XYZ file of C-alpha atoms in Angstrom:
157
model
C -7.837 2.646 10.372
C -4.621 4.257 9.207
C -3.961 1.521 6.600
C -7.542 1.707 5.379
C -7.408 5.520 5.161
C -4.064 5.449 3.336
C -5.210 2.968 0.779
C -8.543 4.751 0.274
C -6.574 7.907 -0.426
C -4.197 6.130 -2.803
C -7.135 4.469 -4.508
C -8.785 7.830 -5.028
C -5.551 9.434 -6.285
C -4.801 6.613 -8.768
C -8.485 6.495 -9.847
C -8.496 10.227 -10.575
C -5.320 9.891 -12.567
C -6.626 6.936 -14.585
C -10.076 8.197 -15.298
C -8.844 11.788 -15.793
C -6.477 10.605 -18.473
C -9.165 8.393 -19.980
C -11.378 11.500 -20.329
C -8.399 13.551 -21.598
C -7.839 11.069 -24.426
C -11.533 10.770 -25.355
C -12.709 14.360 -24.900
C -9.537 16.372 -25.718
C -6.774 14.521 -27.577
C -8.754 12.349 -29.987
C -11.165 15.054 -31.170
C -8.386 17.638 -31.389
C -5.817 15.656 -33.355
C -7.515 16.120 -36.816
C -7.259 19.965 -36.259
C -3.549 19.814 -35.379
C -1.319 20.869 -38.271
C 0.743 17.927 -39.733
C 4.116 19.382 -38.600
C 2.947 19.604 -34.986
C 1.401 16.100 -34.738
C 4.774 14.386 -33.862
C 4.883 16.595 -30.732
C 1.740 14.733 -29.543
C 2.435 11.332 -30.948
C 6.132 11.118 -29.995
C 6.151 12.933 -26.704
C 2.712 13.691 -25.089
C 0.845 10.528 -25.929
C 3.527 8.014 -24.814
C 3.982 9.894 -21.534
C 0.235 10.187 -20.930
C -0.167 6.487 -21.830
C 2.544 5.595 -19.217
C 0.500 7.230 -16.462
C -2.782 6.020 -17.916
C -1.828 2.320 -17.765
C -0.048 2.451 -14.412
C -2.896 4.522 -13.045
C -5.284 1.711 -14.077
C -2.964 -0.986 -12.465
C -2.561 0.905 -9.156
C -6.278 1.864 -9.073
C -7.245 -1.743 -9.208
C -4.537 -2.878 -6.818
C -5.329 -0.259 -4.197
C -9.103 -0.931 -4.628
C -8.659 -4.557 -3.935
C -6.538 -3.781 -0.955
C -9.256 -1.423 0.419
C -11.823 -4.103 -0.048
C -9.597 -6.738 1.620
C -8.713 -4.481 4.581
C -12.403 -3.690 5.050
C -13.289 -7.443 4.937
C -15.570 -7.516 1.898
C -13.294 -8.332 -0.988
C -14.544 -11.890 -1.473
C -18.203 -11.040 -0.998
C -17.957 -8.144 -3.422
C -16.213 -10.159 -6.151
C -18.874 -12.850 -5.770
C -21.600 -10.157 -5.884
C -23.002 -11.290 -2.534
C -25.496 -9.106 -0.726
C -25.063 -6.375 0.409
C -21.843 -5.971 -1.669
C -23.366 -6.266 -5.196
C -23.012 -2.640 -6.000
C -19.356 -2.269 -5.096
C -18.710 -5.756 -6.563
C -20.143 -4.605 -9.922
C -17.953 -1.527 -9.766
C -14.939 -3.728 -9.052
C -15.745 -6.019 -11.989
C -16.203 -3.062 -14.339
C -12.851 -1.725 -13.195
C -11.185 -5.070 -13.802
C -12.619 -5.161 -17.345
C -11.493 -1.655 -17.986
C -7.998 -2.350 -16.669
C -7.797 -5.462 -18.873
C -8.745 -3.315 -21.849
C -5.993 -0.823 -20.961
C -3.168 -3.355 -20.660
C -4.179 -6.033 -23.181
C -6.015 -4.051 -25.906
C -5.402 -0.321 -25.743
C -1.727 -0.269 -24.842
C -0.619 -2.949 -27.415
C -2.688 -1.152 -30.052
C -1.239 2.296 -29.130
C 2.326 0.970 -29.310
C 1.663 0.119 -32.983
C -0.391 3.270 -33.761
C 2.266 5.565 -32.369
C 5.246 3.699 -33.914
C 6.702 2.561 -30.543
C 6.844 -0.921 -32.113
C 7.288 -1.444 -35.852
C 4.132 -1.647 -37.881
C 3.182 -0.814 -41.471
C 0.693 2.046 -42.168
C -2.361 -0.225 -42.508
C -1.548 -1.903 -39.226
C -1.025 1.479 -37.552
C -4.407 2.707 -38.755
C -6.172 -0.491 -37.654
C -4.476 -0.399 -34.311
C -5.466 3.304 -33.739
C -9.076 2.378 -34.502
C -9.025 -0.574 -32.077
C -7.442 1.544 -29.380
C -10.035 4.288 -29.892
C -13.001 1.812 -29.807
C -11.804 0.221 -26.560
C -10.964 3.583 -24.999
C -14.467 4.720 -25.780
C -15.858 1.527 -24.319
C -13.878 2.252 -21.168
C -15.276 5.805 -21.133
C -18.842 4.348 -21.278
C -18.010 1.797 -18.588
C -16.482 4.409 -16.270
C -19.918 6.030 -15.699
C -21.580 2.971 -14.110
C -18.233 2.130 -12.421
C -18.032 5.459 -10.747
C -21.744 5.262 -9.807
C -21.119 1.940 -8.071
C -18.113 3.321 -6.161
C -19.792 6.570 -5.065
C -23.062 4.907 -3.974
C -21.542 2.010 -2.042
C -22.457 2.523 1.545
C -19.982 0.151 3.108
C -22.352 -2.838 3.438
């Protein structure tokens, strides 16, 4: 019970961190950046965004890891991943979270490194990478709604 409770708490903490930053990027930073004066944009792109992206990607990784541990400790990890009754709902949520975490690590983060100048890229590549990161970030925002629904409405089997 102690381990299960601890990992549920950690899963909730990291999930709030991850999805909170996802919503910050999509509902605050992205829509606000066009209004920021040019001389102030480096404050966001050089300091705030890289730091927020650090917590964003590690929040994603630890949310998935702790979620899998919770499911394993509770004895339903395999059934949920296979979408076996009565674990289809939480299984769907787990698969959505895995897709979202994949997007974070293998699409959004590599694109953001280019867009923010963390890795060298020409202006056209930076613009293309920024668009790709935004599209996949918006996709994750859309996927987060059914993913959260699955988590909140899972009754433990």
